[in-house]
PDB file of C-alpha atoms in Angstrom:
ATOM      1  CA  UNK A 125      21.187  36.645   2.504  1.00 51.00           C
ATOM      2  CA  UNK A 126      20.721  38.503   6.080  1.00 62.00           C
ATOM      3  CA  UNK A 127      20.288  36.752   9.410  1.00 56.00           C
ATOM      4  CA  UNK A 128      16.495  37.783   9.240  1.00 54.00           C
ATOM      5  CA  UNK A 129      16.351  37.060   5.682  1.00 50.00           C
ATOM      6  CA  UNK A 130      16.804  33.381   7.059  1.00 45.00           C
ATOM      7  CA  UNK A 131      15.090  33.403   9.996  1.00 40.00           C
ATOM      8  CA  UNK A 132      11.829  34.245   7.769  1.00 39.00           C
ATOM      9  CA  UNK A 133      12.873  31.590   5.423  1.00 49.00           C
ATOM     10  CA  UNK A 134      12.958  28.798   8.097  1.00 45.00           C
ATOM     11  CA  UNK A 135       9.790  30.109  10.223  1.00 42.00           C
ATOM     12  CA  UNK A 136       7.913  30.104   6.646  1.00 44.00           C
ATOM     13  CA  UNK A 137       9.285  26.007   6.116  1.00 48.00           C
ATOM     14  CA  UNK A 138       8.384  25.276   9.981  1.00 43.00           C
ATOM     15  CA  UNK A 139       4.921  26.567   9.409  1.00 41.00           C
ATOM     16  CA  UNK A 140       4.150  25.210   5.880  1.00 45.00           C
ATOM     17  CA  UNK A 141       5.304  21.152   7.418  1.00 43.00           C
ATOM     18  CA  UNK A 142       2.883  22.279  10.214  1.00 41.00           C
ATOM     19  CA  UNK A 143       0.012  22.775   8.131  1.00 39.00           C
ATOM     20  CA  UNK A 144       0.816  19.701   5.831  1.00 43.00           C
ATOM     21  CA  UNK A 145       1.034  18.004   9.245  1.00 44.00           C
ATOM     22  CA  UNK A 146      -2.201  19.161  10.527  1.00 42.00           C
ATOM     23  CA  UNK A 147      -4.061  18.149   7.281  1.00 45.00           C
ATOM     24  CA  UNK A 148      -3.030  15.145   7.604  1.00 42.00           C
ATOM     25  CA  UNK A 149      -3.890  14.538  11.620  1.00 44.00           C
ATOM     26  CA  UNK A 150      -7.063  15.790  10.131  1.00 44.00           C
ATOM     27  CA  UNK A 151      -7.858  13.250   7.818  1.00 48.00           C
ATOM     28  CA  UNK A 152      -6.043  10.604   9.874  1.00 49.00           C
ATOM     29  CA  UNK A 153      -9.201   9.408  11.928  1.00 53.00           C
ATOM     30  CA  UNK A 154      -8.880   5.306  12.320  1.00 81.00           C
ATOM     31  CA  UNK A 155      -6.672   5.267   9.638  1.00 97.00           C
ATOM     32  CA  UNK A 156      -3.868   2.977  10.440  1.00 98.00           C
ATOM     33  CA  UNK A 157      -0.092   3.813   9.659  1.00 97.00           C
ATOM     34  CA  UNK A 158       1.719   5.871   8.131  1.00 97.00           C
ATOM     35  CA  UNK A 159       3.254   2.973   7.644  1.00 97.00           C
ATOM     36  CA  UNK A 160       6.674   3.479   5.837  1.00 97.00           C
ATOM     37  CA  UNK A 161       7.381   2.252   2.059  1.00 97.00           C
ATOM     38  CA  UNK A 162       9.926  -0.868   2.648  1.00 96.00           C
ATOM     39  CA  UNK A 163      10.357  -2.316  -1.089  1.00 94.00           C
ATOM     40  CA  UNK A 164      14.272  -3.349  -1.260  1.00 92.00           C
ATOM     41  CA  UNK A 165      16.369  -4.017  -4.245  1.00 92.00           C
ATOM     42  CA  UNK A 166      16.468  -7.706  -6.250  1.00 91.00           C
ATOM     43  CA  UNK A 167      19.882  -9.202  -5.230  1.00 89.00           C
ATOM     44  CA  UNK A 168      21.502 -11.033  -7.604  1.00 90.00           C
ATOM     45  CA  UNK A 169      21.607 -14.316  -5.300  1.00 92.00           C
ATOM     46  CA  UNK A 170      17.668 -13.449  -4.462  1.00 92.00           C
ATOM     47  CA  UNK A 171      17.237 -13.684  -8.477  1.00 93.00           C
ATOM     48  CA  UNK A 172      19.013 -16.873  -8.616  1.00 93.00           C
ATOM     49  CA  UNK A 173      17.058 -18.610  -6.344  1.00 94.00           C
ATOM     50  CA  UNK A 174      13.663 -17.434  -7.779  1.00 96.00           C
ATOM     51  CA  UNK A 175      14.206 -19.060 -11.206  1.00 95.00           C
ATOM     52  CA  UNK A 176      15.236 -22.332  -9.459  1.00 95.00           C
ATOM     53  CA  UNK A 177      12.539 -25.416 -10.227  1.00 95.00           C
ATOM     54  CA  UNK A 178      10.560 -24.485 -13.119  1.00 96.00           C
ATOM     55  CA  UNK A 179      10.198 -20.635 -12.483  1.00 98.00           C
ATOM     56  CA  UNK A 180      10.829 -17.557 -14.736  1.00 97.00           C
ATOM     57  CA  UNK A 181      11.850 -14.270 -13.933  1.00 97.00           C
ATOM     58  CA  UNK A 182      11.025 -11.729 -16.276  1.00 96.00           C
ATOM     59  CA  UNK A 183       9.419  -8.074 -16.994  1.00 96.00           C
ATOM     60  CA  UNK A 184       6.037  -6.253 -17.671  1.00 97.00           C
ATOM     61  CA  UNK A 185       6.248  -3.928 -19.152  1.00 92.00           C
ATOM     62  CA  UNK A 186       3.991  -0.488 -19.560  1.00 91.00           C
ATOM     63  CA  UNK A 187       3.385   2.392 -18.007  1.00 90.00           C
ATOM     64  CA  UNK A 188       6.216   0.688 -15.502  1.00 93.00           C
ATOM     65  CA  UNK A 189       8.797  -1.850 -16.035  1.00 95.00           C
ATOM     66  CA  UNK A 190       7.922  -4.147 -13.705  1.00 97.00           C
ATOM     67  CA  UNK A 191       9.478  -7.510 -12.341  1.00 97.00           C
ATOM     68  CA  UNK A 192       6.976 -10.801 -13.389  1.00 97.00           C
ATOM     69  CA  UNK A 193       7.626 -13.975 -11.508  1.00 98.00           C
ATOM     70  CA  UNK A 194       5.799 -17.242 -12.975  1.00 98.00           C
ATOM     71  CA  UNK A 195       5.552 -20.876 -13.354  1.00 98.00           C
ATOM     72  CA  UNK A 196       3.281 -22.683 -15.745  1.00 97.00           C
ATOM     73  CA  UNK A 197       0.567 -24.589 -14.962  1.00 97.00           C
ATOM     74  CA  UNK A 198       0.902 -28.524 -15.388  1.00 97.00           C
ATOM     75  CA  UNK A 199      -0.206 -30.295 -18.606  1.00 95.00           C
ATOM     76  CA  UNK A 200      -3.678 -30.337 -18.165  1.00 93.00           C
ATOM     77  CA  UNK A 201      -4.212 -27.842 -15.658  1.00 94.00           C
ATOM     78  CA  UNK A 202      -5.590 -24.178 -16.828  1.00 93.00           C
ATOM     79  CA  UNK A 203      -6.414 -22.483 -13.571  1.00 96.00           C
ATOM     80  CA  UNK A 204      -3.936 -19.651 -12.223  1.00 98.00           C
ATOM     81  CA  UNK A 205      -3.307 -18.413  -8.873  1.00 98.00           C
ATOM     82  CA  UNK A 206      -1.796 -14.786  -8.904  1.00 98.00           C
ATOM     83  CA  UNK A 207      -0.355 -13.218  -5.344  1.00 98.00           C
ATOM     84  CA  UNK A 208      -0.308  -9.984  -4.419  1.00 98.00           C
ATOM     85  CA  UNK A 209       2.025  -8.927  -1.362  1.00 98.00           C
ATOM     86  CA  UNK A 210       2.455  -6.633   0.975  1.00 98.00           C
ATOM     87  CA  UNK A 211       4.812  -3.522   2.133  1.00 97.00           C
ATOM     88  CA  UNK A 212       7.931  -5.787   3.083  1.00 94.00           C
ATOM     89  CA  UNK A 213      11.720  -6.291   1.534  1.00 94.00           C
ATOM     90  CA  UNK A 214      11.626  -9.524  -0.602  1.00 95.00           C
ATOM     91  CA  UNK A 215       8.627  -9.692  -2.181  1.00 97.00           C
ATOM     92  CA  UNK A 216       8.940 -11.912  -5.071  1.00 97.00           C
ATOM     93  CA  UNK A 217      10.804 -14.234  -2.630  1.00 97.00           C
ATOM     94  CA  UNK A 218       7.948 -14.320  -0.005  1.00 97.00           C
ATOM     95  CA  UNK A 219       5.740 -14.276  -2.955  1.00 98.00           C
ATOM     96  CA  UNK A 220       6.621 -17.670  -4.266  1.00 98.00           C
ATOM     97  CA  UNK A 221       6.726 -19.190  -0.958  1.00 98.00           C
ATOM     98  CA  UNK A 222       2.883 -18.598  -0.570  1.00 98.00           C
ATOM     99  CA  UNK A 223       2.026 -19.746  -3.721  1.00 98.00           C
ATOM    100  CA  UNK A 224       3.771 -23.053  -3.291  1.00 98.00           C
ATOM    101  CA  UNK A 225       1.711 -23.139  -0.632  1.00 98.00           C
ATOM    102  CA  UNK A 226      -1.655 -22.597  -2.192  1.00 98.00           C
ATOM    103  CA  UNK A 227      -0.895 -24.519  -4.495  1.00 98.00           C
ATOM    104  CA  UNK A 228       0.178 -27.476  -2.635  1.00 97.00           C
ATOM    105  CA  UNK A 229       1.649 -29.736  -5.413  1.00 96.00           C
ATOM    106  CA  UNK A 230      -1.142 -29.505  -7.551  1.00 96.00           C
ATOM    107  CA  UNK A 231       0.583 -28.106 -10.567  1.00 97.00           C
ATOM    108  CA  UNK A 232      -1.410 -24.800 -10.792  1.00 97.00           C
ATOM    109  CA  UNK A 233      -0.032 -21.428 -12.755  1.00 98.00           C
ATOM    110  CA  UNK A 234       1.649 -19.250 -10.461  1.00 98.00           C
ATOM    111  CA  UNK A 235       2.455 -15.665 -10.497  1.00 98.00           C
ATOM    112  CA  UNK A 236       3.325 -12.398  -8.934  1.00 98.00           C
ATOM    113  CA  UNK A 237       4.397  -8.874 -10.333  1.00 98.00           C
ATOM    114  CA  UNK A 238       6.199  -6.933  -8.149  1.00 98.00           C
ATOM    115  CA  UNK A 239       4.762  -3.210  -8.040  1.00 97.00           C
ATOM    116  CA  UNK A 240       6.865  -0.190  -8.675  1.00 97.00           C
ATOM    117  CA  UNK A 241       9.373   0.012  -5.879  1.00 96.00           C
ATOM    118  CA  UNK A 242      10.029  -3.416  -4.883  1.00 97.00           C
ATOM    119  CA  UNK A 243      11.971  -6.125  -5.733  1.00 95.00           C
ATOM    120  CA  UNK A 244      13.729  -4.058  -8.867  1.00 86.00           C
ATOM    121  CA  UNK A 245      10.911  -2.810 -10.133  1.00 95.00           C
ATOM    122  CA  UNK A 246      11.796   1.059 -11.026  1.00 94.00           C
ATOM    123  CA  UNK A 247       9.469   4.280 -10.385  1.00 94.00           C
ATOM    124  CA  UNK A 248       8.309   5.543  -6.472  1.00 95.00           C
ATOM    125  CA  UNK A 249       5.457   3.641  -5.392  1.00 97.00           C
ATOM    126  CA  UNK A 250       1.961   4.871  -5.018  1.00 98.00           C
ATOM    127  CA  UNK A 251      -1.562   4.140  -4.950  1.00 98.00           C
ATOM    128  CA  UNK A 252      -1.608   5.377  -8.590  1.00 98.00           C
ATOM    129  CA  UNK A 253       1.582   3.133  -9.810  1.00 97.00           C
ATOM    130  CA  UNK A 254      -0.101   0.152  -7.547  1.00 98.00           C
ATOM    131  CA  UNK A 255      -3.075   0.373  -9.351  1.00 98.00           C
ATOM    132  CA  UNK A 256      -1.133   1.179 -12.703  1.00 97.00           C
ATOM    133  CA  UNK A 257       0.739  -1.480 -12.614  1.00 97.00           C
ATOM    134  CA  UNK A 258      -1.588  -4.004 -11.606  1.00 98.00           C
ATOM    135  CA  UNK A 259      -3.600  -3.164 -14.223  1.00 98.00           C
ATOM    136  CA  UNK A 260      -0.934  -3.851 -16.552  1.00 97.00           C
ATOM    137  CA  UNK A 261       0.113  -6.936 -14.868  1.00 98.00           C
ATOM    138  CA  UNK A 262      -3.468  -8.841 -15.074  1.00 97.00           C
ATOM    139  CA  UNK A 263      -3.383  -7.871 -18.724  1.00 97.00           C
ATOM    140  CA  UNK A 264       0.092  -9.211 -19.687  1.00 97.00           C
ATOM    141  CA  UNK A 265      -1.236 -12.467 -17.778  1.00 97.00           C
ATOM    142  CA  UNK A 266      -3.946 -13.207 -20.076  1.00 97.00           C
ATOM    143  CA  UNK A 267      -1.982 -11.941 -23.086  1.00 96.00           C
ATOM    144  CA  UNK A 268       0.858 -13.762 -22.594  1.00 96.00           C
ATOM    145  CA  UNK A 269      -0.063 -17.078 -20.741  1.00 95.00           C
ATOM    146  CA  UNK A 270      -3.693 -17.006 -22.016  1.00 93.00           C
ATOM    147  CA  UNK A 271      -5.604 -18.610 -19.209  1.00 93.00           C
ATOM    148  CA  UNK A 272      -8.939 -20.368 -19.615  1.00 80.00           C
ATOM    149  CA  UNK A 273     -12.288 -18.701 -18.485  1.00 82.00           C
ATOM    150  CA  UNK A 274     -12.723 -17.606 -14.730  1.00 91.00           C
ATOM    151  CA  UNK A 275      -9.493 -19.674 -14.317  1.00 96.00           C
ATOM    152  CA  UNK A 276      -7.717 -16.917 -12.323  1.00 98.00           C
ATOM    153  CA  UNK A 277      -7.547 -17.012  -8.863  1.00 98.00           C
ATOM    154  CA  UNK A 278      -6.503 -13.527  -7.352  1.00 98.00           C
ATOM    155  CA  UNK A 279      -5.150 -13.087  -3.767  1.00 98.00           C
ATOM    156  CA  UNK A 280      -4.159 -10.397  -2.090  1.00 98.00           C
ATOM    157  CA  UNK A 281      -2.145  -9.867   1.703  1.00 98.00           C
ATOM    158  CA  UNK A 282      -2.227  -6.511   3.399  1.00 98.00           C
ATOM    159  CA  UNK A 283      -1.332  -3.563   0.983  1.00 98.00           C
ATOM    160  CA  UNK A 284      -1.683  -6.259  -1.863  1.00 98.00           C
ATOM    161  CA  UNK A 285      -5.132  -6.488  -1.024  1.00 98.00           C
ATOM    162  CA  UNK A 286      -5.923  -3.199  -2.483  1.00 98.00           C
ATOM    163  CA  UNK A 287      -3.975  -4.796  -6.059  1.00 98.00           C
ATOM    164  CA  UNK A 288      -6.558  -7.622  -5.758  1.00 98.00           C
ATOM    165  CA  UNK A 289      -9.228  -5.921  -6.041  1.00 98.00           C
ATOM    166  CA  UNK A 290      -7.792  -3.351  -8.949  1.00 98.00           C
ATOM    167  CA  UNK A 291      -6.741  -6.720 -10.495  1.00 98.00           C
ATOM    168  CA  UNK A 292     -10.564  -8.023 -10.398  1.00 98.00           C
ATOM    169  CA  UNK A 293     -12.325  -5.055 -11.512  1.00 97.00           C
ATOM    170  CA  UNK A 294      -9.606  -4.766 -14.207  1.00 97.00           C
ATOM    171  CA  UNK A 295     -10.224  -8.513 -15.222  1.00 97.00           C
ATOM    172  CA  UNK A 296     -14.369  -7.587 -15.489  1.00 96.00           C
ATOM    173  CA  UNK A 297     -14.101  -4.383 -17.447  1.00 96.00           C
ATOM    174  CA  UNK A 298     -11.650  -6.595 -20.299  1.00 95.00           C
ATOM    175  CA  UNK A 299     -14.794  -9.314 -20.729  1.00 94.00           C
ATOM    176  CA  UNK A 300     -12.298 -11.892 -18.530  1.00 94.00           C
ATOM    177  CA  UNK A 301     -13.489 -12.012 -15.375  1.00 95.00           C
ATOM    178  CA  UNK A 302     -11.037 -13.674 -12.138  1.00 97.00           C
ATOM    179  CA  UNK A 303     -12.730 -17.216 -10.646  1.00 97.00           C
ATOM    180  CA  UNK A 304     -12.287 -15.811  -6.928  1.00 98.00           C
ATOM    181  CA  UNK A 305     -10.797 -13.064  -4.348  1.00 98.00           C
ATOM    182  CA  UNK A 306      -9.245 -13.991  -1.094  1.00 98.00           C
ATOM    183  CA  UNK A 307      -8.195 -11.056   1.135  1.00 98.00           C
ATOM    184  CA  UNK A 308      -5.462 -11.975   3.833  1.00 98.00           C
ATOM    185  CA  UNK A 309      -5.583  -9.507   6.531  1.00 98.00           C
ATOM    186  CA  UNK A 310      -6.684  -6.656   4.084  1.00 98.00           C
ATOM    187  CA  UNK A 311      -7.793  -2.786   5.241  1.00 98.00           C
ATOM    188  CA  UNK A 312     -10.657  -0.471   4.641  1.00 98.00           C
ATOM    189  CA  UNK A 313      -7.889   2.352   4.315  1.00 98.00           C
ATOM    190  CA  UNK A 314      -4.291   2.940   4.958  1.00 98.00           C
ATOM    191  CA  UNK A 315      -1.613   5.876   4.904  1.00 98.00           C
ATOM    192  CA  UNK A 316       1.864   4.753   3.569  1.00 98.00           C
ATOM    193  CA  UNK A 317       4.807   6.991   3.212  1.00 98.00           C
ATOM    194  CA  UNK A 318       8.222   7.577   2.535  1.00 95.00           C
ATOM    195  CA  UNK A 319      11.311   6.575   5.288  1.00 93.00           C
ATOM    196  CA  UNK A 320      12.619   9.384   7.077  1.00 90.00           C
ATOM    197  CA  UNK A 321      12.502  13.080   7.316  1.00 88.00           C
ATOM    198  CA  UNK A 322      10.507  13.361   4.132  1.00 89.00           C
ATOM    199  CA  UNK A 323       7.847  10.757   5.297  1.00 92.00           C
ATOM    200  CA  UNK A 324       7.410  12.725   8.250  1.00 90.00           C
ATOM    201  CA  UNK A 325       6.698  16.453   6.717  1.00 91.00           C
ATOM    202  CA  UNK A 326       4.747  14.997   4.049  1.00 94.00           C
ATOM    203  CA  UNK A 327       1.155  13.980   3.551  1.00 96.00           C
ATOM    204  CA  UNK A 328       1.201   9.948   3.569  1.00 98.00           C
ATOM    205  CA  UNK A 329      -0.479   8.102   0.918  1.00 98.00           C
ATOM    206  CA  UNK A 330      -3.869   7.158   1.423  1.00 98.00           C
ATOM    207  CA  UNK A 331      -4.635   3.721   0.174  1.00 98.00           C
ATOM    208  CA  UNK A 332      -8.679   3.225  -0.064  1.00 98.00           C
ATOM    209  CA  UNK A 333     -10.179  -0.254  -0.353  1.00 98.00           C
ATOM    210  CA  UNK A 334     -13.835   0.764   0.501  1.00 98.00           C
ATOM    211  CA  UNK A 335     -13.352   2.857  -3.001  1.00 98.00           C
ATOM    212  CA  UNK A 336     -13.388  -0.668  -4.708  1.00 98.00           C
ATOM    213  CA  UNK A 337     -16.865  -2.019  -3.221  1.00 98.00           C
ATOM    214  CA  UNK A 338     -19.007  -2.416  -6.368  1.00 95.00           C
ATOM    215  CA  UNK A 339     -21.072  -4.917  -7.719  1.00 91.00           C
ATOM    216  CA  UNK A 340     -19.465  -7.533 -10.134  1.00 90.00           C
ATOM    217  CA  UNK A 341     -16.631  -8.904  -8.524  1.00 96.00           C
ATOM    218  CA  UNK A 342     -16.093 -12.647  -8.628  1.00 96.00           C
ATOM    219  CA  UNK A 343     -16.744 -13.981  -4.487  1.00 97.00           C
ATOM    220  CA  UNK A 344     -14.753 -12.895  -1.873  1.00 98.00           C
ATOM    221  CA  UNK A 345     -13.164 -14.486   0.771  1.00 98.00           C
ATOM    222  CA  UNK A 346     -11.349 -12.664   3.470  1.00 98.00           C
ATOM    223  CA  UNK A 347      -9.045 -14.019   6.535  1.00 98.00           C
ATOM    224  CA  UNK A 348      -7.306 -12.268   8.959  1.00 98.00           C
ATOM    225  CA  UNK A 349      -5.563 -12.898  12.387  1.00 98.00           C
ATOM    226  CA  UNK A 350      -6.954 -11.748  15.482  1.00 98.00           C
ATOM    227  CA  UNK A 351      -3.403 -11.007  17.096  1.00 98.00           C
ATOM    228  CA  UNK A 352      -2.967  -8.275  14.148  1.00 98.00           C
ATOM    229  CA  UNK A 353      -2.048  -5.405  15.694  1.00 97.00           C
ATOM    230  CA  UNK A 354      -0.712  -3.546  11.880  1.00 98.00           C
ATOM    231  CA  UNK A 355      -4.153  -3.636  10.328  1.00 98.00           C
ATOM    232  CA  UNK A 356      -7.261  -4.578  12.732  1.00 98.00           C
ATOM    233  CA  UNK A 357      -9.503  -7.109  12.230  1.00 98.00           C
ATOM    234  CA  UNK A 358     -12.256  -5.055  12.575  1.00 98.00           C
ATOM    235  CA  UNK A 359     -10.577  -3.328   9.168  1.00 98.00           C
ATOM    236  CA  UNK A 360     -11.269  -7.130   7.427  1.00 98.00           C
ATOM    237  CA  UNK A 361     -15.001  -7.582   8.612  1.00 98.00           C
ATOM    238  CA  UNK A 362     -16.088  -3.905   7.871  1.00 98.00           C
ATOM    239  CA  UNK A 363     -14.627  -4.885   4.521  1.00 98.00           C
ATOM    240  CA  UNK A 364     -16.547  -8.354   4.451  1.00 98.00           C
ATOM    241  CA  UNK A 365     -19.371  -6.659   5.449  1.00 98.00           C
ATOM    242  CA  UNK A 366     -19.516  -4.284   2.438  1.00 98.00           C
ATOM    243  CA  UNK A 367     -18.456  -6.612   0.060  1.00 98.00           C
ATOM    244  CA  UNK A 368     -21.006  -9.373   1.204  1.00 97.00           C
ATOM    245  CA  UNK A 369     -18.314 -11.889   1.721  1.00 98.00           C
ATOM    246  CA  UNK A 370     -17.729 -14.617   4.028  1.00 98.00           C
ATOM    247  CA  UNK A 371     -15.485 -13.266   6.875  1.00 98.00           C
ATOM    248  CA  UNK A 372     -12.932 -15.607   9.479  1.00 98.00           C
ATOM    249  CA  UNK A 373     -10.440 -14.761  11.917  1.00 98.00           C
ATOM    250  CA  UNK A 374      -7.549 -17.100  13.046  1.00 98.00           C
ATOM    251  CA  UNK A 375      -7.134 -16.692  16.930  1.00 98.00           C
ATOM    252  CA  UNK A 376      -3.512 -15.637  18.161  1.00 98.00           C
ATOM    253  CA  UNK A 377      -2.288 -15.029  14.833  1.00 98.00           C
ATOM    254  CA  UNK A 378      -0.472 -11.505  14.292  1.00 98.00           C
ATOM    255  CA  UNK A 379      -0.098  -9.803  10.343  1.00 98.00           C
ATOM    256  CA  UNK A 380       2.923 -11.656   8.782  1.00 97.00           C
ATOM    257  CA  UNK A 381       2.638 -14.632  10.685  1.00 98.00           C
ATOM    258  CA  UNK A 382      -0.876 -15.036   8.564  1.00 98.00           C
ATOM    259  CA  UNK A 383       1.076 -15.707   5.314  1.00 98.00           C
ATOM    260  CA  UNK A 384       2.183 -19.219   7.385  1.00 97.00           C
ATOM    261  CA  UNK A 385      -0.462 -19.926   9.214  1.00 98.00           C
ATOM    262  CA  UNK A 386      -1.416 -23.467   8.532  1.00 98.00           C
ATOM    263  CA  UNK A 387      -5.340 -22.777   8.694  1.00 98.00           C
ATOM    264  CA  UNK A 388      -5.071 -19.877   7.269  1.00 98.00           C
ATOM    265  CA  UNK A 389      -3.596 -21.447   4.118  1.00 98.00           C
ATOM    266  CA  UNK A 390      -6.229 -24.156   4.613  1.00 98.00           C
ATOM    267  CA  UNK A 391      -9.327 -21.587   4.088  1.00 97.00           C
ATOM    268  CA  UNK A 392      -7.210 -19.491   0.776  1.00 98.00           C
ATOM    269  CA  UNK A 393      -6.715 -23.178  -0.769  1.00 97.00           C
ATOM    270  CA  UNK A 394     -10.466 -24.051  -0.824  1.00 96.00           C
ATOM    271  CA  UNK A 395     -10.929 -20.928  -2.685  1.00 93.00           C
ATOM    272  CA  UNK A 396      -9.428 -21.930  -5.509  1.00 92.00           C
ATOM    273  CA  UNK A 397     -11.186 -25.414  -5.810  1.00 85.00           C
ATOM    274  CA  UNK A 398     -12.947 -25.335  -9.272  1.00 74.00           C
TER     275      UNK A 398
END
C-alpha cells in the first residue's frame, strides 16, 4: 500500500470518529456521563464469601447466563426484596450488603442477578442485555421461588434503577404484579460506554428511564443525595415528578455513599412494610 494510499486511509478513520463524535455531542444535551462500563470478574474468594450464612449462588439462565444471588425468606415470611445495582466492580458483594440492610433481621427473601458483564455474568452489557436479562431474572424469581401476591419488593440504585422499572413492568404484563419501587439516586437518562480508546470513538449507550413512565406500576418511592454530583438530583425529582411519586433528598450525601446512608435506608425499609 503507498504512502498516500495510507494517508487517505487514516484521514477517512479521523473523519468517520469525528462524525460519530459529533452525533453524539449532539444528542448529549444534560445527559450525564459517558460514564464507563466497570463490571469486574467473580473472584473465587468473592464467591466464597457470598454463599456464607444461608445464601446461594447460582445461575439464570436465558437469553444470558447470568449470576443469581438469594436467600430464602423465613418460615412464615412470603415477601421478597430484589436489588438492583449500579455500574461498579463487586456487585453481588455490595448487593447483599444492602439487602441485609433492608431487611434488617426480619427474615425477608433476598435477591440480586447480576446483569451481563458483571460479577461473571458473560455477554457485553447494554441497555438491551439490561433489560434482557432483567426480564429473565424477575421471571426465574417467581418460577423458581414462587412468591406470594404483590410480595415483591423491587429496588433499584443508579443504573439499576432503569432494571427496576423493566423488572416492574415485566412483573405487570405476566398477571404478577411487584408490591413497591424504590429508586436510589436514579436518572431520567444516561450515556454509558466502553473503557478506553473504543469508549471514546464510539457512540455511548443511552440508558432512558423517562421511556418507562406509564401507568400501572406498583408506587414509587425515590431517594437521592443532594451531594450527588454522578447523577443530579434534579435527574430523581423530574423522575418523581413524571411518575407521580413521593420524592426526598438526603442533605450532604454524594451517589455511593447513598447505599449507607442510615436515613436513606430508613425511608427504602418503610417501603417494604406490608
Amino acid at each position: 500500500m503507498t504512502r498516500k494510499a495510507l494517508v487517505v486511509m487514516a484521514l477517512a478513520g479521523a473523519l468517520g470518529a469525528a462524525v460519530l463524535k459529533l452525533g453524539w455531542l449532539d444528542r448529549k444535551a444534560e445527559v450525564p456521563g459517558p460514564f464507563p462500563y466497570d463490571g469486574a470478574p467473580l473472584a473465587s474468594e468473592a464467591a466464597a464469601r457470598l454463599e456464607a450464612g444461608g445464601w446461594t449462588l447460582g445461575n439464570v439462565e436465558g437469553p444470558y447466563r447470568q449470576r443469581a444471588l438469594t436467600r430464602p425468606p423465613a418460615p412464615g415470611e412470603t415477601r421478597w426484596v430484589v436489588f438492583f445495582g449500579g455500574n461498579g466492580p463487586g456487585y453481588l458483594e455490595e448487593a447483599r450488603s444492602v439487602l441485609e440492610s433492608l431487611d434488617a433481621g426480619r427474615g425477608l427473601g433476598l435477591a440480586a442477578v447480576a446483569p451481563p458483564g458483571f460479577d461473571g455474568s458473560p455477554g457485553r452489557p447494554s441497555p438491551e442485555a439490561l433489560r434482557s436479562g432483567t426480564e429473565a431474572a424477575v421471571r426465574w424469581l417467581v418460577a423458581t421461588h414462587r412468591p406470594g401476591p404483590e410480595a415483591i419488593h423491587l429496588v433499584g440504585f443508579s443504573m439499576g434503577s432503569n432494571a427496576a422499572l423493566t423488572a416492574a413492568h415485566t412483573l405487570a404484563r405476566d398477571g404478577v404484579k411487584a408490591r413497591s419501587v424504590v429508586l436510589l439516586a436514579p436518572f431520567t437518562r444516561m450515556d454509558v460506554t466502553d473503557k478506553g480508546l473504543r469508549g471514546r470513538l464510539r457512540t455511548p449507550d443511552r440508558y432512558d428511564n423517562l421511556s418507562l413512565v406509564a401507568e400501572g406500576l406498583p408506587p414509587v418511592r425515590v431517594l437521592h443525595g443532594q451531594a450527588d454530583s454522578a447523577l443530579p438530583p434534579s435527574h430523581g425529582e423530574e423522575l418523581a415528578r413524571r411518575l407521580g411519586a413521593p420524592f426526598q433528598t438526603f442533605p450532604g450525601v454524594g451517589h455511593a455513599e447513598l447505599l449507607k446512608h442510615p436515613d436513606a435506608l430508613a425511608e427504602a425499609r418503610a417501603a417494604l412494610e406490608p
